[in-house]
Every structure is written in C-alpha cells, then in structure tokens.
C-alpha cells in the first residue's frame, strides 16, 4: 500500500529525514518509535503534505500514486489521514459542518454523490458509538473547548468517519490518561481491517499494549535503524533509547 | 508656499449654485438650504488634515468633473444584482437617487406605511419636525452640502403602532451614462410602538459611468418603536459612495444596523451615528466588510449615550484582500447624564492580502462614573495551522478559506435577525473571496 524509498526531508534547511525506507502493506500496523528529535513527527507531516517541510530526495508511493506530487487535500482524498499531535481549535467552524464538507469533498473526488443529511447523521451517530466518543458535536465549534483527551478522541472519530486507507497516528497517546488511552486504542482496533493500514508514531511502548503492531521500527537521526516485531518495543522499553543510540553510533563510527 | 486648489467639484458647485439653490415650497426649507450652503462654502471638502478624514483622501474624487443633477437614463434596468432570493419585501427602486414608480411596488394599500419621493413630503408635519434636525448638527461637510442641494431621495413613515408586514427593500441603482454627482436625501420615521425593517441594496447598472453618490439619511425611531436596518453594498468599481446615516432614538426604542460591504465599489465612506436620546434605549451596530482589489472602505460610527439606562452593542469585522484598505473608527460617548450605561464595542480584522491595510481606532469618551463599557480590537491573518488541518481532511484550499472566513464573520452574521439576508450575505462572502 505505502512505499517510502530513501526519503530525505528538511525544515528551514535543516535535514531531518535522511534516507528513510518503509513499506506498509494493507492490513498491517506499523509502530514508529524513537527518541526526541529523531524525525517521527516529521515523517507524519511530510506524508500529510505540510508545506513547511521540503522533500529533497526520495519517493513515496500510495497504491501506485506518487504521493509527493499531490496537494494535502488530494492526499487526504486518496486515503491518507494524519491524526494530529496537536489538533487545531477552529472557532466558528462547526464540527458537523466541517465533517460534512470533508466527507463530501472526498466523495466527490471519488465520483460519489454527497451523503443525504439523514444518512450523514446516522453515520455520525454510528461512528461516535464505535469509537466511544460521546461529546456533543451539534452546535459546537471544531475542537473548541474540548479537553486534550476529547481532541485526540475527535481525531479518531474523524478517522472513523472518513475511512482512510492509511491512518497515521502522531503521538496520539501523548497527554492521554490511561482510560482515554484505552478508549482511543479500542477505537483504532475497531477500525482495523484487511483494507487499511496504520502507522502509529509514539514515544512509549504503553500504547502498543493496546494497539498491537505487526512491526516496530526505530527511527534515529532520520533513518530507520532497527525493525522488528512487537518484542522490539519491549526491549526498547527495558533498555532505553541510549541502547539504540550507542549501538548505532558505534556502527557509524566503524 | 503654494496652496493647491484641486477641488474642481468645489468651484463647480459654488459657481453653479451660489445664490441659486434648488427651491420649492415651503420657504422654510430655503432658509435651511441657504445656511447649509454657507456652512459648506466655508469648510469646503475635508482633507486628510481633518482627524475624521485622516485615512480617507477624497481629493482624487472631488478633483474630477461631474454632471450635477443629471437626469437618469431611460430604459430597462437589470435589478437581478440586487435580488435577494427568499426575501419577501416591498420593493422601492431609486435610479441615481430618483424614485422610479414603474419599478417600485405600490404600497398605498399597506396600512400605516407611507413611502414617497422626498420632494413630495416637504409639506408633511414630520418632515418639518425632523428634517435637518439631526444630521446637520454634525460637522460633516457632506451633510451640509447634501442639505443645501439634494433634489431626490425617499421619505418613509411607519405610522404609530403599525407593524409593517414585510421588509422594505430599497434598491439604489447607479446608472447615469455620464460622470455624475448625485445627492440623495432620505428621512425615515418609525412612529411610536411601530416596527419596520428596511433593507438597502446598492448596485451599479451595466454601462453606468463613474459616479460620486452623497447620501444622507436621517432616521427617527420613536418611543417604543423597533427598526431593523440593513445596508448591502454590492455596487461596481466605478460607483463611489459617501453615506451618512444619523439615527435619533426615543425612549424604549430599538435600532439595529447591519452594515455589509463587498468587493466592488472603489470608494465607500459610511458614517453611522446613533444618538440614544432618552432612557432605556437599545442600539446594535454590526458590520461585515470584505474588500478586494484596490478598494477603499471606511466605516465611521458614533454611539452617543445621552441619557441613563441605555445599552449599545457594536461589532465590526473587516476582511481585506489584495491591496485594499479598510478603516474603522468607533466613537462611543457616554455623557454626564448617561449613568448605568452598558456599552460594548468589538472590532476584528483579518488581513488576507499581504499588501492590504487596516486602520482602526476605537475611541471611548466617558463622562459618567457609573457605567459599564468594554471594547476590544484585534488584527490577524489566516491561521495557516487551521488551513492545513482542514486540507488534511480532504477540504480544498479554496473551500477551507471560505470556511475560515465564515468562521471569522460568524460573530456578526449570526446576529442577523433576517435569515434571508443572512444567507444572502454569507453567499456574497463566498463569492467575494
């Protein structure tokens, strides 16, 4: 589904990603871990198309489409969904109007007619239940007055509504208490299927107890330096990132 | 030092009308005109040295030649531009300020409502009582000029206790085929405990030449009366407007003004002055200005609290694109006698065009000591984080911008009492982006 080859990206002329390779197949969940500043969030933002980042080399393919050629909205319409680390509050834009606009623009891109009002509202209700997001959305502005946990849950709810191919969760666990974390994880697990895939970006192994990944990758200095299964996350938790740093830096020195 | 005399309109006016003012019965009006003309003659057109015109240079406009008091062109006018879908209203059409009976609805059968060309209202009691009683107390030279020289406009009266069933939709069409200086004078009186809603659209007929339109409207909202008043400025670039509105409110009355300006007219200066002349008066002034191109739009407002226990609420939003300029000046006076006043003012500006400009000046002068007054003013631009967030959900950049501008204007548009006007304005905001 997703193929990243030798991706280099920089911000303000500072290179953050330095030759990243990753392949994600439909039905898989990949966890990306790594110390602060290793480029985890950069990866999410580059995939979603944030224009502050400049891609200097490499390729990204999503089901045969050259993702780097597309605008952020077209990437979303092709099925990329970035759950933001810091979801934005937009006063005056209602949650419902926002979702309806997003959903219908994605549908229009695929040549589908807009959803009927009733159909849309049924879907809202159904998906809210699915991801256990019970915040009242009607007559409320997008994320306005939401707690940190509610904002993160709203991201997962949007993901459920828009049904992307590839969900990228950018430190969705940060700032969540254990109960909210469980709810978010359950929501994601409900949404997992053989047709979609997830990239879960996180600092901690904790989230991976709830969203069990098929693969774990360790990002360090802009490259994936270790890949493995979920046991790698446990090993990291136990030994700390210094273990990675030391071994990788030692390899580099050789 | 050389004093530059570039006011060719000034000399044209003095030459044409000095000792030769428009005259009609009653003679008392002649005296008012004469005094007003003297006032204008002594001050002339304002310059940027005048604080009230500091950002508003009218010299380019008044240094041109215009036909004075030109006859409007004959023929058909396309009024579709002023069409508000879903607004059921009594239609009144003014072509270059002159009442057009053929295009206007006949309201003679509507109980309590009188609509007349203003020159047919000179004999009426309330004309004698209110005409030039309010606007001419200000020092706006354009009011003096208008009082001296107007020949057209509208008189509207909603009689005591009457509830005018439908809104009155006044369509101001700028149409002259030659450069023209129009002076239009209106007087609206909402009688005691009456209710009226007036929607005014400004449009430019295809093929119209450039025009300078000097409008003065005096409004009296009598005891216990309510008035909703909308300005929808959608004219084209060759039309320029000076629009002075002076409102006098009596006790227990309510006046709401919704002042909306959209891309089009090159120059707009609105003066909206509300005098809260008695106790328990409530006034609301809302404004949405969306500018584009090289447009210049200036809104000057005065909320004048003269008596105790009154409430005023003012909220203006400016959105500037391209190289356009918006000006907001909001004066609030709370006079010594106006204890227990509650006054609120807010002005928010969103500069979209990197070369656009906003000049804003909230100005509160409070002479009473037991009052509640608050004001705020912000200047900002597009929130790029919000824009990216919306795009990352599949919303196109254009649509995302519309959503964000709607969101910005929402505080104001959500207050529109008339949903047909509100939807129309939201549509114009989308079109104007």
PDB file of N, CA, C and O in Angstrom, chain B residues 76-85 87 91 93 169-177 199-209 231-239 241 262-265 424-425 427-428 431:
ATOM      1  N   UNK B  76     -34.530  50.073 -19.587  1.00  0.00           N
ATOM      2  CA  UNK B  76     -34.677  48.992 -18.617  1.00  0.00           C
ATOM      3  C   UNK B  76     -33.447  48.908 -17.726  1.00  0.00           C
ATOM      4  O   UNK B  76     -32.333  49.202 -18.146  1.00  0.00           O
ATOM      5  N   UNK B  77     -33.656  48.525 -16.491  1.00  0.00           N
ATOM      6  CA  UNK B  77     -32.552  48.314 -15.570  1.00  0.00           C
ATOM      7  C   UNK B  77     -32.594  46.875 -15.087  1.00  0.00           C
ATOM      8  O   UNK B  77     -33.656  46.353 -14.783  1.00  0.00           O
ATOM      9  N   UNK B  78     -31.432  46.296 -15.039  1.00  0.00           N
ATOM     10  CA  UNK B  78     -31.359  44.922 -14.573  1.00  0.00           C
ATOM     11  C   UNK B  78     -31.223  44.936 -13.057  1.00  0.00           C
ATOM     12  O   UNK B  78     -30.196  45.324 -12.521  1.00  0.00           O
ATOM     13  N   UNK B  79     -32.300  44.555 -12.393  1.00  0.00           N
ATOM     14  CA  UNK B  79     -32.280  44.611 -10.933  1.00  0.00           C
ATOM     15  C   UNK B  79     -31.887  43.278 -10.301  1.00  0.00           C
ATOM     16  O   UNK B  79     -31.902  43.131  -9.086  1.00  0.00           O
ATOM     17  N   UNK B  80     -31.519  42.315 -11.149  1.00  0.00           N
ATOM     18  CA  UNK B  80     -31.158  40.996 -10.626  1.00  0.00           C
ATOM     19  C   UNK B  80     -30.005  41.057  -9.634  1.00  0.00           C
ATOM     20  O   UNK B  80     -29.932  40.286  -8.695  1.00  0.00           O
ATOM     21  N   UNK B  81     -29.117  42.023  -9.878  1.00  0.00           N
ATOM     22  CA  UNK B  81     -27.956  42.157  -8.999  1.00  0.00           C
ATOM     23  C   UNK B  81     -28.352  42.443  -7.560  1.00  0.00           C
ATOM     24  O   UNK B  81     -27.579  42.212  -6.644  1.00  0.00           O
ATOM     25  N   UNK B  82     -29.534  43.031  -7.410  1.00  0.00           N
ATOM     26  CA  UNK B  82     -29.970  43.371  -6.054  1.00  0.00           C
ATOM     27  C   UNK B  82     -30.976  42.356  -5.531  1.00  0.00           C
ATOM     28  O   UNK B  82     -31.539  42.533  -4.452  1.00  0.00           O
ATOM     29  N   UNK B  83     -31.174  41.298  -6.299  1.00  0.00           N
ATOM     30  CA  UNK B  83     -32.195  40.330  -5.922  1.00  0.00           C
ATOM     31  C   UNK B  83     -31.756  39.496  -4.720  1.00  0.00           C
ATOM     32  O   UNK B  83     -30.701  38.881  -4.730  1.00  0.00           O
ATOM     33  N   UNK B  84     -32.566  39.502  -3.688  1.00  0.00           N
ATOM     34  CA  UNK B  84     -32.310  38.645  -2.542  1.00  0.00           C
ATOM     35  C   UNK B  84     -33.249  37.462  -2.622  1.00  0.00           C
ATOM     36  O   UNK B  84     -34.447  37.616  -2.395  1.00  0.00           O
ATOM     37  N   UNK B  85     -32.716  36.293  -2.946  1.00  0.00           N
ATOM     38  CA  UNK B  85     -33.607  35.144  -3.022  1.00  0.00           C
ATOM     39  C   UNK B  85     -34.277  34.981  -1.656  1.00  0.00           C
ATOM     40  O   UNK B  85     -33.633  35.186  -0.639  1.00  0.00           O
ATOM     41  N   UNK B  87     -36.306  36.773  -0.106  1.00  0.00           N
ATOM     42  CA  UNK B  87     -36.750  37.933   0.667  1.00  0.00           C
ATOM     43  C   UNK B  87     -38.067  38.438   0.091  1.00  0.00           C
ATOM     44  O   UNK B  87     -38.134  38.915  -1.027  1.00  0.00           O
ATOM     45  N   UNK B  91     -40.772  46.480  -2.678  1.00  0.00           N
ATOM     46  CA  UNK B  91     -39.598  46.964  -3.385  1.00  0.00           C
ATOM     47  C   UNK B  91     -39.709  48.438  -3.737  1.00  0.00           C
ATOM     48  O   UNK B  91     -40.752  48.889  -4.210  1.00  0.00           O
ATOM     49  N   UNK B  93     -37.395  51.354  -5.841  1.00  0.00           N
ATOM     50  CA  UNK B  93     -36.205  51.491  -6.672  1.00  0.00           C
ATOM     51  C   UNK B  93     -35.871  52.970  -6.877  1.00  0.00           C
ATOM     52  O   UNK B  93     -36.733  53.773  -7.240  1.00  0.00           O
ATOM     53  N   UNK B 169     -37.543  46.884   0.775  1.00  0.00           N
ATOM     54  CA  UNK B 169     -36.251  46.684   0.117  1.00  0.00           C
ATOM     55  C   UNK B 169     -35.987  47.849  -0.829  1.00  0.00           C
ATOM     56  O   UNK B 169     -36.644  47.987  -1.855  1.00  0.00           O
ATOM     57  N   UNK B 170     -35.049  48.699  -0.453  1.00  0.00           N
ATOM     58  CA  UNK B 170     -34.720  49.866  -1.274  1.00  0.00           C
ATOM     59  C   UNK B 170     -33.516  49.512  -2.136  1.00  0.00           C
ATOM     60  O   UNK B 170     -32.484  49.076  -1.624  1.00  0.00           O
ATOM     61  N   UNK B 171     -33.673  49.670  -3.434  1.00  0.00           N
ATOM     62  CA  UNK B 171     -32.576  49.355  -4.349  1.00  0.00           C
ATOM     63  C   UNK B 171     -32.044  50.655  -4.941  1.00  0.00           C
ATOM     64  O   UNK B 171     -32.746  51.357  -5.665  1.00  0.00           O
ATOM     65  N   UNK B 172     -30.816  50.991  -4.576  1.00  0.00           N
ATOM     66  CA  UNK B 172     -30.165  52.188  -5.106  1.00  0.00           C
ATOM     67  C   UNK B 172     -29.370  51.778  -6.340  1.00  0.00           C
ATOM     68  O   UNK B 172     -28.408  51.017  -6.218  1.00  0.00           O
ATOM     69  N   UNK B 173     -29.790  52.268  -7.498  1.00  0.00           N
ATOM     70  CA  UNK B 173     -29.089  51.902  -8.727  1.00  0.00           C
ATOM     71  C   UNK B 173     -28.280  53.099  -9.210  1.00  0.00           C
ATOM     72  O   UNK B 173     -28.815  54.196  -9.382  1.00  0.00           O
ATOM     73  N   UNK B 174     -27.011  52.874  -9.405  1.00  0.00           N
ATOM     74  CA  UNK B 174     -26.173  53.896 -10.013  1.00  0.00           C
ATOM     75  C   UNK B 174     -26.172  53.621 -11.510  1.00  0.00           C
ATOM     76  O   UNK B 174     -25.750  52.554 -11.940  1.00  0.00           O
ATOM     77  N   UNK B 175     -26.691  54.563 -12.308  1.00  0.00           N
ATOM     78  CA  UNK B 175     -26.987  54.220 -13.701  1.00  0.00           C
ATOM     79  C   UNK B 175     -26.517  55.235 -14.736  1.00  0.00           C
ATOM     80  O   UNK B 175     -26.420  54.908 -15.912  1.00  0.00           O
ATOM     81  N   UNK B 176     -26.226  56.457 -14.342  1.00  0.00           N
ATOM     82  CA  UNK B 176     -26.002  57.522 -15.325  1.00  0.00           C
ATOM     83  C   UNK B 176     -24.929  57.146 -16.331  1.00  0.00           C
ATOM     84  O   UNK B 176     -23.929  56.511 -15.986  1.00  0.00           O
ATOM     85  N   UNK B 177     -25.158  57.544 -17.584  1.00  0.00           N
ATOM     86  CA  UNK B 177     -24.227  57.229 -18.676  1.00  0.00           C
ATOM     87  C   UNK B 177     -23.153  58.293 -18.808  1.00  0.00           C
ATOM     88  O   UNK B 177     -22.354  58.261 -19.724  1.00  0.00           O
ATOM     89  N   UNK B 199     -34.218  47.170   4.164  1.00  0.00           N
ATOM     90  CA  UNK B 199     -33.026  46.567   3.575  1.00  0.00           C
ATOM     91  C   UNK B 199     -32.626  47.438   2.391  1.00  0.00           C
ATOM     92  O   UNK B 199     -33.440  47.665   1.499  1.00  0.00           O
ATOM     93  N   UNK B 200     -31.410  47.951   2.394  1.00  0.00           N
ATOM     94  CA  UNK B 200     -30.981  48.818   1.294  1.00  0.00           C
ATOM     95  C   UNK B 200     -29.839  48.174   0.517  1.00  0.00           C
ATOM     96  O   UNK B 200     -28.809  47.844   1.089  1.00  0.00           O
ATOM     97  N   UNK B 201     -30.070  47.983  -0.773  1.00  0.00           N
ATOM     98  CA  UNK B 201     -29.036  47.419  -1.648  1.00  0.00           C
ATOM     99  C   UNK B 201     -28.474  48.517  -2.532  1.00  0.00           C
ATOM    100  O   UNK B 201     -29.217  49.372  -3.008  1.00  0.00           O
ATOM    101  N   UNK B 202     -27.182  48.466  -2.770  1.00  0.00           N
ATOM    102  CA  UNK B 202     -26.530  49.424  -3.669  1.00  0.00           C
ATOM    103  C   UNK B 202     -25.939  48.650  -4.836  1.00  0.00           C
ATOM    104  O   UNK B 202     -25.117  47.752  -4.634  1.00  0.00           O
ATOM    105  N   UNK B 203     -26.378  48.978  -6.044  1.00  0.00           N
ATOM    106  CA  UNK B 203     -25.874  48.267  -7.221  1.00  0.00           C
ATOM    107  C   UNK B 203     -25.541  49.256  -8.330  1.00  0.00           C
ATOM    108  O   UNK B 203     -25.988  50.409  -8.320  1.00  0.00           O
ATOM    109  N   UNK B 204     -24.760  48.783  -9.284  1.00  0.00           N
ATOM    110  CA  UNK B 204     -24.391  49.603 -10.445  1.00  0.00           C
ATOM    111  C   UNK B 204     -24.975  48.962 -11.698  1.00  0.00           C
ATOM    112  O   UNK B 204     -24.804  47.765 -11.914  1.00  0.00           O
ATOM    113  N   UNK B 205     -25.679  49.769 -12.480  1.00  0.00           N
ATOM    114  CA  UNK B 205     -26.229  49.264 -13.730  1.00  0.00           C
ATOM    115  C   UNK B 205     -25.089  49.043 -14.729  1.00  0.00           C
ATOM    116  O   UNK B 205     -24.116  49.791 -14.747  1.00  0.00           O
ATOM    117  N   UNK B 206     -25.234  47.990 -15.551  1.00  0.00           N
ATOM    118  CA  UNK B 206     -24.226  47.773 -16.590  1.00  0.00           C
ATOM    119  C   UNK B 206     -24.191  48.995 -17.505  1.00  0.00           C
ATOM    120  O   UNK B 206     -25.225  49.506 -17.898  1.00  0.00           O
ATOM    121  N   UNK B 207     -23.029  49.468 -17.826  1.00  0.00           N
ATOM    122  CA  UNK B 207     -22.931  50.614 -18.724  1.00  0.00           C
ATOM    123  C   UNK B 207     -22.931  51.947 -18.003  1.00  0.00           C
ATOM    124  O   UNK B 207     -22.850  52.998 -18.638  1.00  0.00           O
ATOM    125  N   UNK B 208     -23.033  51.922 -16.670  1.00  0.00           N
ATOM    126  CA  UNK B 208     -23.018  53.178 -15.929  1.00  0.00           C
ATOM    127  C   UNK B 208     -21.618  53.787 -15.955  1.00  0.00           C
ATOM    128  O   UNK B 208     -20.619  53.072 -15.943  1.00  0.00           O
ATOM    129  N   UNK B 209     -21.563  55.100 -15.991  1.00  0.00           N
ATOM    130  CA  UNK B 209     -20.292  55.812 -15.900  1.00  0.00           C
ATOM    131  C   UNK B 209     -19.931  55.954 -14.417  1.00  0.00           C
ATOM    132  O   UNK B 209     -20.687  55.551 -13.542  1.00  0.00           O
ATOM    133  N   UNK B 231     -27.681  47.471   5.359  1.00  0.00           N
ATOM    134  CA  UNK B 231     -27.010  48.049   4.193  1.00  0.00           C
ATOM    135  C   UNK B 231     -26.246  46.941   3.485  1.00  0.00           C
ATOM    136  O   UNK B 231     -25.397  46.280   4.089  1.00  0.00           O
ATOM    137  N   UNK B 232     -26.540  46.736   2.212  1.00  0.00           N
ATOM    138  CA  UNK B 232     -25.843  45.718   1.430  1.00  0.00           C
ATOM    139  C   UNK B 232     -25.162  46.411   0.258  1.00  0.00           C
ATOM    140  O   UNK B 232     -25.794  46.717  -0.757  1.00  0.00           O
ATOM    141  N   UNK B 233     -23.883  46.692   0.424  1.00  0.00           N
ATOM    142  CA  UNK B 233     -23.152  47.467  -0.578  1.00  0.00           C
ATOM    143  C   UNK B 233     -22.493  46.505  -1.568  1.00  0.00           C
ATOM    144  O   UNK B 233     -21.511  45.846  -1.240  1.00  0.00           O
ATOM    145  N   UNK B 234     -23.079  46.425  -2.777  1.00  0.00           N
ATOM    146  CA  UNK B 234     -22.566  45.485  -3.780  1.00  0.00           C
ATOM    147  C   UNK B 234     -22.373  46.163  -5.128  1.00  0.00           C
ATOM    148  O   UNK B 234     -22.423  45.514  -6.167  1.00  0.00           O
ATOM    149  N   UNK B 235     -22.154  47.483  -5.116  1.00  0.00           N
ATOM    150  CA  UNK B 235     -22.019  48.220  -6.371  1.00  0.00           C
ATOM    151  C   UNK B 235     -20.708  47.859  -7.073  1.00  0.00           C
ATOM    152  O   UNK B 235     -19.876  47.128  -6.528  1.00  0.00           O
ATOM    153  N   UNK B 236     -20.535  48.394  -8.279  1.00  0.00           N
ATOM    154  CA  UNK B 236     -19.320  48.101  -9.056  1.00  0.00           C
ATOM    155  C   UNK B 236     -18.286  49.212  -8.862  1.00  0.00           C
ATOM    156  O   UNK B 236     -18.568  50.245  -8.256  1.00  0.00           O
ATOM    157  N   UNK B 237     -17.101  48.987  -9.426  1.00  0.00           N
ATOM    158  CA  UNK B 237     -15.963  49.826  -9.052  1.00  0.00           C
ATOM    159  C   UNK B 237     -16.113  51.290  -9.457  1.00  0.00           C
ATOM    160  O   UNK B 237     -15.563  52.172  -8.813  1.00  0.00           O
ATOM    161  N   UNK B 238     -16.899  51.580 -10.517  1.00  0.00           N
ATOM    162  CA  UNK B 238     -16.999  52.974 -10.938  1.00  0.00           C
ATOM    163  C   UNK B 238     -17.910  53.807 -10.027  1.00  0.00           C
ATOM    164  O   UNK B 238     -18.000  55.017 -10.182  1.00  0.00           O
ATOM    165  N   UNK B 239     -18.596  53.141  -9.093  1.00  0.00           N
ATOM    166  CA  UNK B 239     -19.502  53.858  -8.200  1.00  0.00           C
ATOM    167  C   UNK B 239     -18.804  54.130  -6.865  1.00  0.00           C
ATOM    168  O   UNK B 239     -18.170  53.240  -6.301  1.00  0.00           O
ATOM    169  N   UNK B 241     -19.199  56.068  -2.933  1.00  0.00           N
ATOM    170  CA  UNK B 241     -20.273  56.435  -2.010  1.00  0.00           C
ATOM    171  C   UNK B 241     -19.780  57.165  -0.767  1.00  0.00           C
ATOM    172  O   UNK B 241     -18.808  56.755  -0.142  1.00  0.00           O
ATOM    173  N   UNK B 262     -19.122  44.681   0.204  1.00  0.00           N
ATOM    174  CA  UNK B 262     -18.477  43.589  -0.527  1.00  0.00           C
ATOM    175  C   UNK B 262     -17.583  44.137  -1.633  1.00  0.00           C
ATOM    176  O   UNK B 262     -17.653  45.318  -1.965  1.00  0.00           O
ATOM    177  N   UNK B 263     -16.742  43.279  -2.209  1.00  0.00           N
ATOM    178  CA  UNK B 263     -15.874  43.738  -3.286  1.00  0.00           C
ATOM    179  C   UNK B 263     -16.692  44.411  -4.381  1.00  0.00           C
ATOM    180  O   UNK B 263     -17.760  43.926  -4.755  1.00  0.00           O
ATOM    181  N   UNK B 264     -16.206  45.535  -4.874  1.00  0.00           N
ATOM    182  CA  UNK B 264     -16.933  46.268  -5.899  1.00  0.00           C
ATOM    183  C   UNK B 264     -16.578  47.734  -5.864  1.00  0.00           C
ATOM    184  O   UNK B 264     -15.540  48.132  -6.405  1.00  0.00           O
ATOM    185  N   UNK B 265     -17.404  48.542  -5.197  1.00  0.00           N
ATOM    186  CA  UNK B 265     -17.221  49.992  -5.275  1.00  0.00           C
ATOM    187  C   UNK B 265     -15.813  50.404  -4.845  1.00  0.00           C
ATOM    188  O   UNK B 265     -15.303  49.936  -3.836  1.00  0.00           O
ATOM    189  N   UNK B 424     -27.997  35.450   2.199  1.00  0.00           N
ATOM    190  CA  UNK B 424     -27.512  36.232   1.064  1.00  0.00           C
ATOM    191  C   UNK B 424     -26.109  36.776   1.361  1.00  0.00           C
ATOM    192  O   UNK B 424     -25.204  36.699   0.532  1.00  0.00           O
ATOM    193  N   UNK B 425     -25.931  37.293   2.562  1.00  0.00           N
ATOM    194  CA  UNK B 425     -24.627  37.859   2.939  1.00  0.00           C
ATOM    195  C   UNK B 425     -23.565  36.757   2.985  1.00  0.00           C
ATOM    196  O   UNK B 425     -22.438  36.937   2.504  1.00  0.00           O
ATOM    197  N   UNK B 427     -23.539  34.122   1.252  1.00  0.00           N
ATOM    198  CA  UNK B 427     -23.270  33.803  -0.145  1.00  0.00           C
ATOM    199  C   UNK B 427     -22.334  34.840  -0.767  1.00  0.00           C
ATOM    200  O   UNK B 427     -21.395  34.500  -1.481  1.00  0.00           O
ATOM    201  N   UNK B 428     -22.588  36.116  -0.455  1.00  0.00           N
ATOM    202  CA  UNK B 428     -21.725  37.179  -1.001  1.00  0.00           C
ATOM    203  C   UNK B 428     -20.302  37.071  -0.455  1.00  0.00           C
ATOM    204  O   UNK B 428     -19.339  37.381  -1.150  1.00  0.00           O
ATOM    205  N   UNK B 431     -18.680  34.440  -2.556  1.00  0.00           N
ATOM    206  CA  UNK B 431     -18.391  34.956  -3.894  1.00  0.00           C
ATOM    207  C   UNK B 431     -17.244  35.950  -3.891  1.00  0.00           C
ATOM    208  O   UNK B 431     -16.497  36.065  -4.848  1.00  0.00           O
TER     209      UNK B 431
END
